[in-house]
Amino acid sequence: MKPAAPADSRANLRVDFDRLWASLMELGQIGGTEKGGVCRIALTDLDRQGRDLFVRWAKEAGCTIKVDQVGNVFARREGRDPSKPPVMTGSHLDTQPTGGKFDGAYGVMAGLEVLRVLHDSNYVTEAPIEVAVWTNEEGCRFAPAMVASGVFGGAFKLDYALAIKDRDGVTFGEALKQIGYDGKEPVGGRQVGAFFEAHIEQGPILEREKKTIGVVTGAQGQRWYEIHWTGMESHAGTTPMEGRRDALVGAAELIVEARRIGNRPNGRSTVGVIDSLPQARNTIPGRVFMTLDFRHPDNDELTRMDADMRAAAADIAKRHRLDVKIEQIWHFPASPFARELVSAVRRGAEQAGYAHMDIVSGAGHDACYVSRVAPTAMIFVPCKDGISHNEIEDATRDDVGAGAQILLQAMVDTANK
């Protein structure tokens, strides 16, 4: 066996852009769609296949594997000093129903490429290096999103996560067992020296500004709501307009109000699901379920958005003689990242000669929950036309390679401190 490379040889470590791209493309075949996207829903057999592929590749790169009780997978490359807390990276392998090849998968494959470069170079960092695959980041099957990294970060209890049900009544815990990733390791409760996550931007800013690297300073706060409107079903032909208690009208007016509330500097509002009953063309809807997603990088402003929405809903309900029940199912405060790690990303981009800019993440990421228990930073790369959560989601070989190179440099430098 060759002796370990000296610590000062970090400058010679280089990401293999072609290998990283090929891994992304091979992974993208698991759950691949006719339109070139990916449908790999959390805790399905396709999710299992993606996890199995990562585990195999990580073992080939000399790593040990551990799986915790919410299915988070950790591939570890030991350091010179195993007692030091690991420097970690990672993301998720689950996708939206009409997702792409890069959201989440890029962060995992970039971490895998870091492991492969270190393995091929026989380079041993001072602190251990770990790559995490977080479970159910998307939240489209088991809401809320990022629940497994949330348990790791102390935002949710283990029992709560395991008991979440999908629309078919299957619990998170049952689905974990079905795919064989119901691990025995405790969730969290250990030191992490630093966490970096590489990700496509999922927006248009980097591409528009012609920047290769986004130095992510933090993430927006979010509030998710489930809202139930109750009126009265009645005959569409015999009920006068002034006598109606139309639950769908209430929901429609709140959709317009939510749009107005979100239309403020840096604000976002989205109604993603609406379901009216009884779904009969000649019956006035008596019940409506809807979801609402508010986002803002300022926690005080997000609180004002919440108050404005509740006041609007109460007024709408009163005017139309409706009952409205608003349940906030998730509150994710704005998450500033660790200055020293953000600086490490920025410094790495400068040293490598990549055009870069500071940016705030408009989406939530597993890194946001990890930031509650460890210093954290993120690296963004552009995606074509800023499109994500879509089968046409795309990025370039050179951009994803550049982001992985910055990740490699930042992780090695941090692990050797």
PDB file of C-alpha atoms in Angstrom, residues 37 92 97 118 121 129 131 135 143 146 165 239 280 310 367 375 402-403 408 415:
ATOM      1  CA  GLY A  37     -36.333  13.731 -16.121  1.00  0.00           C
ATOM      2  CA  HIS A  92     -30.737  13.772  -1.241  1.00  0.00           C
ATOM      3  CA  PRO A  97     -42.845  13.257  -9.378  1.00  0.00           C
ATOM      4  CA  LEU A 118      -9.177  11.234  -2.135  1.00  0.00           C
ATOM      5  CA  SER A 121      -4.825   9.954  -4.665  1.00  0.00           C
ATOM      6  CA  ILE A 129     -14.752  12.934   5.554  1.00  0.00           C
ATOM      7  CA  VAL A 131     -21.040  11.988   2.597  1.00  0.00           C
ATOM      8  CA  THR A 135     -34.117  10.808   3.450  1.00  0.00           C
ATOM      9  CA  ALA A 143     -44.811  16.017   4.419  1.00  0.00           C
ATOM     10  CA  MET A 146     -36.476  17.613   4.859  1.00  0.00           C
ATOM     11  CA  LYS A 165     -48.339   8.887   6.653  1.00  0.00           C
ATOM     12  CA  THR A 239     -79.759  28.484  -5.054  1.00  0.00           C
ATOM     13  CA  ALA A 280     -70.234  17.609  -9.116  1.00  0.00           C
ATOM     14  CA  ARG A 310     -54.974  35.054   8.547  1.00  0.00           C
ATOM     15  CA  ALA A 367     -28.180  22.035   4.974  1.00  0.00           C
ATOM     16  CA  PRO A 375     -21.301  25.072  10.958  1.00  0.00           C
ATOM     17  CA  ALA A 402     -16.562  23.459 -11.008  1.00  0.00           C
ATOM     18  CA  GLY A 403     -18.892  23.259  -8.017  1.00  0.00           C
ATOM     19  CA  LEU A 408     -13.336  19.334  -2.645  1.00  0.00           C
ATOM     20  CA  ALA A 415     -10.662  18.878   7.512  1.00  0.00           C
TER      21      ALA A 415
END
